[in-house]
XYZ file of C-alpha atoms in Angstrom:
376
model
C 138.464 132.677 169.129
C 139.769 129.507 167.531
C 136.433 127.670 167.586
C 134.757 130.626 165.822
C 137.482 130.603 163.223
C 137.030 126.869 162.692
C 133.267 127.282 162.349
C 133.730 130.018 159.770
C 136.247 127.877 157.929
C 133.920 124.891 157.989
C 131.081 127.064 156.679
C 133.263 128.340 153.857
C 134.275 124.784 152.950
C 130.618 123.671 152.912
C 129.679 126.611 150.718
C 132.528 125.797 148.357
C 131.423 122.148 148.172
C 127.849 123.227 147.589
C 129.005 125.556 144.809
C 130.965 122.710 143.193
C 127.914 120.431 143.403
C 125.654 123.059 141.888
C 128.167 123.728 139.132
C 128.418 120.016 138.357
C 124.622 119.739 138.302
C 124.478 122.751 136.001
C 127.077 121.238 133.680
C 125.221 117.910 133.659
C 121.949 119.704 132.861
C 123.611 121.641 130.045
C 125.197 118.466 128.720
C 121.818 116.725 128.861
C 120.167 119.601 127.037
C 122.948 119.594 124.454
C 122.392 115.867 123.897
C 118.646 116.455 123.599
C 119.223 119.180 121.024
C 121.635 116.941 119.091
C 119.088 114.135 118.953
C 116.319 116.560 118.061
C 118.287 118.032 115.153
C 118.447 114.593 113.527
C 114.994 113.305 114.448
C 112.085 112.948 112.028
C 109.592 114.189 114.621
C 109.669 117.773 115.862
C 111.031 118.176 119.416
C 110.542 121.065 121.821
C 111.370 122.457 125.270
C 108.841 124.688 127.024
C 109.206 126.664 130.240
C 106.232 125.401 132.248
C 106.005 128.601 134.305
C 106.295 131.325 131.666
C 105.062 129.148 128.739
C 108.071 130.410 126.791
C 109.205 128.104 123.975
C 112.841 127.502 124.893
C 113.697 125.319 121.933
C 112.042 123.786 118.881
C 113.822 121.576 116.389
C 114.117 122.376 112.660
C 111.730 119.502 111.900
C 108.867 121.677 113.181
C 109.403 124.220 110.407
C 109.565 121.467 107.783
C 106.453 119.878 109.245
C 104.237 122.973 109.468
C 105.767 125.408 106.986
C 105.782 128.107 109.693
C 108.813 130.100 110.823
C 109.933 130.179 114.476
C 107.978 133.332 115.508
C 104.758 131.797 114.158
C 105.540 128.535 115.912
C 106.002 130.416 119.196
C 102.514 131.896 118.826
C 100.976 128.481 118.133
C 102.910 126.962 121.038
C 101.527 129.604 123.433
C 97.965 128.745 122.348
C 98.513 124.988 122.629
C 100.130 125.419 126.078
C 97.115 127.195 127.587
C 96.320 124.166 129.771
C 99.870 123.754 131.100
C 99.410 125.829 134.323
C 96.430 123.702 135.409
C 98.315 120.533 134.493
C 101.364 121.700 136.424
C 99.280 122.509 139.503
C 97.678 119.065 139.461
C 101.138 117.506 139.237
C 102.374 119.598 142.175
C 99.314 118.480 144.150
C 100.430 114.878 143.723
C 98.444 113.859 140.618
C 101.062 111.964 138.572
C 98.552 110.944 135.882
C 99.429 114.125 133.963
C 103.203 113.723 134.218
C 103.291 112.428 130.640
C 100.500 113.367 128.271
C 99.636 112.252 124.724
C 97.043 114.213 122.772
C 96.048 115.060 119.223
C 95.457 118.585 117.945
C 94.735 120.216 114.607
C 97.018 122.954 113.329
C 96.821 124.811 110.000
C 99.843 124.365 107.755
C 101.333 127.493 106.230
C 99.749 126.477 102.893
C 96.273 126.371 104.456
C 95.679 122.627 104.773
C 94.858 121.239 108.190
C 97.410 119.028 109.943
C 96.567 116.347 112.501
C 99.388 116.395 115.053
C 100.158 113.976 117.882
C 101.907 115.750 120.763
C 103.683 113.774 123.474
C 104.938 115.838 126.430
C 106.489 115.172 129.834
C 106.975 117.397 132.882
C 110.659 117.553 133.861
C 111.086 118.616 137.547
C 113.294 121.538 138.508
C 116.076 119.281 139.753
C 116.743 118.230 136.183
C 116.986 121.716 134.677
C 118.521 124.999 135.706
C 115.525 126.850 134.281
C 112.983 125.294 136.629
C 110.124 123.052 135.611
C 110.259 122.269 131.904
C 107.925 120.546 129.461
C 109.816 118.372 126.990
C 108.091 116.662 124.113
C 107.750 115.654 120.491
C 105.285 116.478 117.711
C 104.375 113.942 115.029
C 102.263 114.388 111.896
C 99.507 111.750 111.872
C 97.502 113.287 109.022
C 98.380 110.441 106.649
C 97.385 107.827 109.216
C 94.042 109.598 109.717
C 93.472 109.703 105.963
C 94.279 105.999 105.650
C 91.925 105.198 108.522
C 89.134 107.197 106.890
C 89.714 105.483 103.541
C 89.791 102.076 105.194
C 86.508 102.814 106.942
C 84.960 103.826 103.616
C 86.213 100.586 102.051
C 84.787 98.579 104.937
C 81.411 100.261 104.478
C 81.470 99.667 100.718
C 82.377 96.044 101.330
C 79.611 95.601 103.915
C 77.031 97.076 101.551
C 78.134 94.747 98.778
C 78.210 91.745 101.102
C 74.777 92.542 102.503
C 73.414 92.690 98.939
C 75.058 89.370 98.027
C 73.397 87.698 101.008
C 70.034 89.411 100.741
C 69.425 88.477 97.085
C 69.368 84.667 97.528
C 67.711 84.969 100.948
C 64.928 87.064 99.448
C 64.361 84.341 96.851
C 64.207 81.654 99.541
C 61.988 83.821 101.710
C 59.495 84.376 98.900
C 59.445 80.693 97.965
C 58.917 79.467 101.523
C 56.132 81.985 102.100
C 54.319 80.636 99.031
C 54.820 77.081 100.247
C 53.470 77.949 103.686
C 50.419 79.691 102.210
C 49.604 76.702 99.979
C 50.426 73.907 102.417
C 46.934 73.288 103.794
C 46.987 69.725 102.471
C 50.607 69.039 103.510
C 51.306 66.666 106.369
C 52.462 67.900 109.778
C 56.119 66.971 109.223
C 56.230 68.964 105.976
C 54.634 72.025 107.576
C 57.199 71.853 110.414
C 60.020 71.798 107.869
C 58.541 74.880 106.194
C 58.373 76.698 109.530
C 61.963 75.680 110.285
C 63.157 77.067 106.944
C 61.210 80.300 107.472
C 62.690 80.702 110.964
C 66.229 80.162 109.624
C 65.713 82.748 106.865
C 64.363 85.282 109.353
C 67.359 84.673 111.626
C 69.842 85.205 108.782
C 68.137 88.411 107.686
C 68.205 89.672 111.279
C 71.927 88.866 111.482
C 72.559 90.896 108.335
C 70.674 93.863 109.766
C 72.417 93.615 113.126
C 75.959 92.622 112.170
C 76.678 93.179 108.485
C 75.578 96.788 108.320
C 78.214 99.175 106.869
C 78.607 100.906 110.246
C 79.059 97.600 112.094
C 81.637 96.279 109.656
C 83.577 99.560 109.794
C 83.710 99.241 113.586
C 85.132 95.692 113.608
C 88.516 95.709 115.311
C 88.000 99.109 116.928
C 85.210 98.114 119.296
C 87.261 95.414 120.984
C 85.882 93.831 124.109
C 87.811 95.177 127.108
C 88.193 91.699 128.591
C 88.357 89.918 125.230
C 88.022 86.149 125.118
C 90.145 83.195 126.234
C 91.977 81.618 123.241
C 90.569 78.175 124.062
C 87.017 79.523 124.240
C 87.422 81.279 120.868
C 88.695 78.102 119.174
C 86.068 75.902 120.807
C 83.358 78.311 119.670
C 84.673 78.114 116.105
C 85.147 74.320 116.194
C 81.512 73.859 117.240
C 80.442 75.079 113.772
C 82.183 72.166 111.994
C 79.709 69.450 110.905
C 79.919 65.915 112.271
C 81.263 64.688 108.925
C 84.706 66.034 109.883
C 86.844 65.900 113.005
C 88.461 68.918 114.668
C 91.714 68.776 116.610
C 92.617 71.695 118.889
C 96.252 72.540 119.710
C 97.165 75.368 122.123
C 100.463 76.513 123.612
C 100.615 76.590 127.396
C 102.056 80.123 127.533
C 99.241 81.847 125.630
C 97.809 85.019 127.175
C 94.749 84.443 129.341
C 92.615 86.641 127.078
C 92.786 87.844 123.493
C 91.595 91.444 123.223
C 89.618 91.569 120.013
C 86.238 92.084 118.418
C 84.939 88.646 119.456
C 82.104 88.281 116.889
C 84.450 89.487 114.146
C 87.184 86.974 114.965
C 84.609 84.189 115.388
C 83.270 84.992 111.925
C 86.801 84.969 110.471
C 87.566 81.532 111.962
C 84.206 80.172 110.792
C 84.988 81.223 107.214
C 88.355 79.431 107.349
C 86.796 76.326 108.882
C 83.997 76.283 106.299
C 86.641 76.310 103.567
C 88.589 73.547 105.325
C 85.452 71.388 105.433
C 84.687 72.003 101.749
C 88.145 70.939 100.617
C 88.726 68.066 103.073
C 87.353 64.537 102.498
C 84.633 63.245 104.857
C 86.239 62.002 108.046
C 89.298 64.203 107.507
C 90.947 65.916 110.458
C 90.951 69.718 110.557
C 93.526 71.149 112.959
C 92.946 74.478 114.704
C 95.851 75.854 116.748
C 96.891 78.904 118.750
C 100.464 79.739 119.731
C 102.790 82.608 120.533
C 105.161 83.331 117.643
C 108.755 84.656 117.609
C 107.836 87.918 115.884
C 105.437 88.679 118.727
C 101.682 88.277 118.904
C 99.503 85.198 118.569
C 99.025 82.964 115.530
C 95.673 81.241 115.009
C 95.974 78.544 112.351
C 93.475 76.366 110.474
C 94.900 73.359 108.650
C 92.793 71.210 106.321
C 93.180 67.649 105.042
C 92.599 68.503 101.396
C 94.778 68.412 98.273
C 96.173 71.890 98.868
C 95.935 75.076 96.855
C 96.906 75.457 93.230
C 100.132 77.436 92.911
C 98.539 79.858 90.449
C 95.838 80.675 93.022
C 98.081 81.545 95.964
C 98.694 85.159 94.937
C 94.956 85.828 94.470
C 93.470 83.982 97.446
C 91.992 87.034 99.141
C 90.745 88.987 96.135
C 87.100 89.969 96.073
C 84.990 87.529 94.043
C 87.872 85.070 93.553
C 86.873 81.390 93.724
C 89.075 78.336 93.513
C 89.456 76.661 90.128
C 88.385 73.316 91.610
C 85.508 74.754 93.661
C 82.264 72.802 93.148
C 80.221 74.276 95.994
C 78.089 77.409 95.479
C 79.483 80.739 96.606
C 80.264 84.323 95.643
C 84.005 84.241 96.350
C 83.695 86.657 99.269
C 84.613 84.504 102.263
C 88.399 84.874 102.320
C 88.124 88.511 101.271
C 85.864 89.159 104.240
C 88.104 87.186 106.625
C 91.143 89.237 105.652
C 89.152 92.480 106.036
C 88.314 91.517 109.621
C 91.936 90.668 110.434
C 93.245 93.845 108.774
C 91.229 96.143 111.021
C 92.677 94.310 114.023
C 96.151 95.332 112.854
C 96.968 91.723 112.020
C 97.532 89.650 108.884
C 96.020 86.602 107.189
C 98.044 84.311 104.928
C 97.509 80.961 103.261
C 99.980 78.431 101.899
C 100.455 74.748 101.117
C 102.200 72.375 103.502
C 104.971 70.023 102.320
C 103.142 67.038 103.810
C 99.901 68.006 102.062
C 96.914 70.186 102.770
C 96.616 73.945 103.123
C 97.175 76.125 106.172
C 95.650 79.539 106.841
C 97.388 81.639 109.493
C 95.875 84.603 111.329
C 98.434 86.758 113.133
C 97.151 89.133 115.815
C 99.328 91.620 117.721
C 99.169 91.593 121.517
C 98.383 94.891 123.289
C 101.521 96.670 124.533
């Protein structure tokens, strides 16, 4: 009789302990949800909780109404439509596919005033052990319409720039092409060396025109920075490739930090073109025999800095604020040009999410600094 009584007592104690544990878990879950709601009330992005089984919208923060102009009933209807793929996603997660645990996607949703919003929705599956309601989807909604509009405008600007640049290059090349064709057609009495020079010039013109067609088309320029090579390029290889374009009249010194990333993920032809423009300028403004320094290093603000330093007199103070303007040429410039080089270089860096700056050094000379972010 006593052992049975003890067993019953032990069972009651275990049930009581289990009840206490469940109550504590429930209180912790409610406290966590209360904290989530508190954060959501003060957040700029809209936050939501969704029952993954019933697709019922358990909570949506006030920011959602400000963002979309819709009231809560209308938001519930939109949420039900957007959550149509949740059951399949939940089943895949239960089958062991963790790739859908957290999901980021973009959708379009009409604002109450009729305009179309581009929304970025980030959502995560929260297992039943973390919520008394069972499996929950928790997430945030962000308006990226402005970013999309800026991207579209930037692409239009890149295409306009490429069209203008292509025209600027084609006009003098067409003149050279016509002249060399006339020379070739009338060179029957020219010596062999002269005819070879004509052929060499014609070949160079054809190559430049082909490069314009292949690389400086509006579509190609608009894609610079987006079509980044998956494996990128080693920093040393990028700088060596750029340094090889410097004529023998000047010396190039390479400086690289030891802790640089193995590869820079970028549009390789675009960055090579940018560095070539900076090096061409360094050559033009440095005396023959001058040393041009090209360096790559990690910087405190994060990312990689690629720098080109010349051995020239430096930049005029009144020119510093207008260095990268379209058609802007230096006051002391004596070489031919259209004032498009630095403008083009900055355009390439901009679409990489980086920056390009130029300034004078206390010890003399000018330094141009490309900053590129590293992938997260």
